[in-house]
Short mmCIF file of C-alpha atoms in Angstrom, two decimals:
data_model
loop_
_atom_site.label_atom_id
_atom_site.label_comp_id
_atom_site.label_asym_id
_atom_site.label_seq_id
_atom_site.Cartn_x
_atom_site.Cartn_y
_atom_site.Cartn_z
CA MET M 1 -91.49 107.31 -78.46
CA SER M 2 -93.01 109.68 -80.66
CA ARG M 3 -90.58 111.66 -82.32
CA ASP M 4 -90.06 109.66 -86.06
CA ASN M 5 -86.53 110.78 -86.55
CA ALA M 6 -85.58 108.60 -82.41
CA ARG M 7 -85.62 105.24 -81.57
CA ALA M 8 -85.30 104.40 -77.86
CA ILE M 9 -84.36 100.97 -75.44
CA ALA M 10 -85.39 101.08 -72.11
CA PHE M 11 -84.69 98.04 -70.03
CA ASP M 12 -84.13 97.77 -66.35
CA CYS M 13 -80.27 96.99 -65.06
CA GLU M 14 -79.53 95.37 -61.63
CA SER M 15 -75.81 95.96 -60.87
CA PRO M 16 -73.32 96.54 -57.97
CA ARG M 17 -71.45 98.64 -60.36
CA MET M 18 -74.46 101.21 -60.07
CA GLY M 19 -73.62 102.19 -56.73
CA ALA M 20 -77.00 102.01 -55.72
CA PRO M 21 -79.29 98.88 -54.04
CA GLY M 22 -81.91 97.29 -56.91
CA THR M 23 -82.91 97.48 -59.57
CA LEU M 24 -82.97 100.55 -61.95
CA ARG M 25 -84.52 101.81 -65.32
CA LEU M 26 -82.25 103.08 -67.89
CA THR M 27 -82.70 104.09 -71.21
CA VAL M 28 -80.92 103.88 -74.88
CA THR M 29 -81.80 106.48 -77.28
CA PHE M 30 -80.68 107.11 -81.03
CA GLU M 31 -82.00 110.51 -83.07
CA ASN M 32 -80.69 111.35 -86.27
CA GLN M 33 -80.27 115.34 -85.70
CA TRP M 34 -78.62 115.92 -89.01
CA GLU M 35 -81.39 115.31 -91.75
CA GLN M 36 -83.75 117.67 -89.87
CA GLY M 37 -87.73 117.30 -91.99
CA ALA M 38 -85.63 114.56 -94.44
CA TRP M 39 -86.75 111.24 -92.12
CA LYS M 40 -86.88 108.35 -94.00
CA ALA M 41 -89.16 105.79 -92.23
CA GLU M 42 -86.87 102.58 -93.88
CA LEU M 43 -84.39 104.41 -91.53
CA GLY M 44 -86.41 103.69 -88.67
CA ASN M 45 -85.27 99.84 -88.07
CA ASP M 46 -81.12 100.75 -88.32
CA TYR M 47 -81.70 103.55 -85.85
CA LEU M 48 -83.53 100.82 -83.69
CA VAL M 49 -80.68 98.27 -84.32
CA ILE M 50 -77.82 100.99 -83.55
CA ALA M 51 -79.91 101.95 -79.63
CA HIS M 52 -79.49 98.29 -79.24
CA SER M 53 -75.88 97.66 -80.12
CA ALA M 54 -75.38 100.38 -77.54
CA ALA M 55 -77.50 99.21 -74.95
CA ARG M 56 -76.03 95.76 -75.10
CA ALA M 57 -72.67 97.27 -74.85
CA LEU M 58 -74.19 99.17 -71.81
CA THR M 59 -75.54 96.26 -70.36
CA ARG M 60 -71.95 94.67 -70.42
CA GLU M 61 -70.00 97.82 -69.23
CA LEU M 62 -72.24 97.49 -66.23
CA SER M 63 -72.39 93.98 -65.44
CA CYS M 64 -76.13 94.06 -65.55
CA ARG M 65 -77.25 90.97 -64.65
CA ASP M 66 -79.39 88.38 -67.61
CA GLY M 67 -78.06 91.26 -69.85
CA GLY M 68 -80.74 93.90 -68.51
CA GLY M 69 -82.87 91.38 -70.31
CA LEU M 70 -82.39 92.09 -74.22
CA PRO M 71 -82.10 90.11 -77.18
CA GLU M 72 -78.92 89.28 -78.75
CA GLN M 73 -80.60 90.37 -81.68
CA ALA M 74 -82.16 94.03 -82.29
CA ALA M 75 -85.05 91.64 -84.48
CA ALA M 76 -86.11 89.95 -81.46
CA LEU M 77 -87.36 93.47 -79.46
CA PRO M 78 -90.72 93.75 -79.29
CA ALA M 79 -92.49 96.04 -82.03
CA PRO M 80 -91.93 99.56 -81.39
CA THR M 81 -95.00 101.29 -79.83
CA SER M 82 -96.04 104.96 -80.92
#
């Protein structure tokens, strides 16, 4: 993701609740829209934790097989790429 004020997590979800056979790729994004131009680099990890928490909640709600492959803690995610 190229925006500094956002963090996103993509994962695959295979679930009978999706209404489609196979696996779908889902992306959860947290974007700070309230502090335009006031980006603070130290908040990037906090944004990632928020996106991870939302993604985990979505995998539970949709009953994604194996939790969509997401780790239990955001700290276990791979390093973000630019």
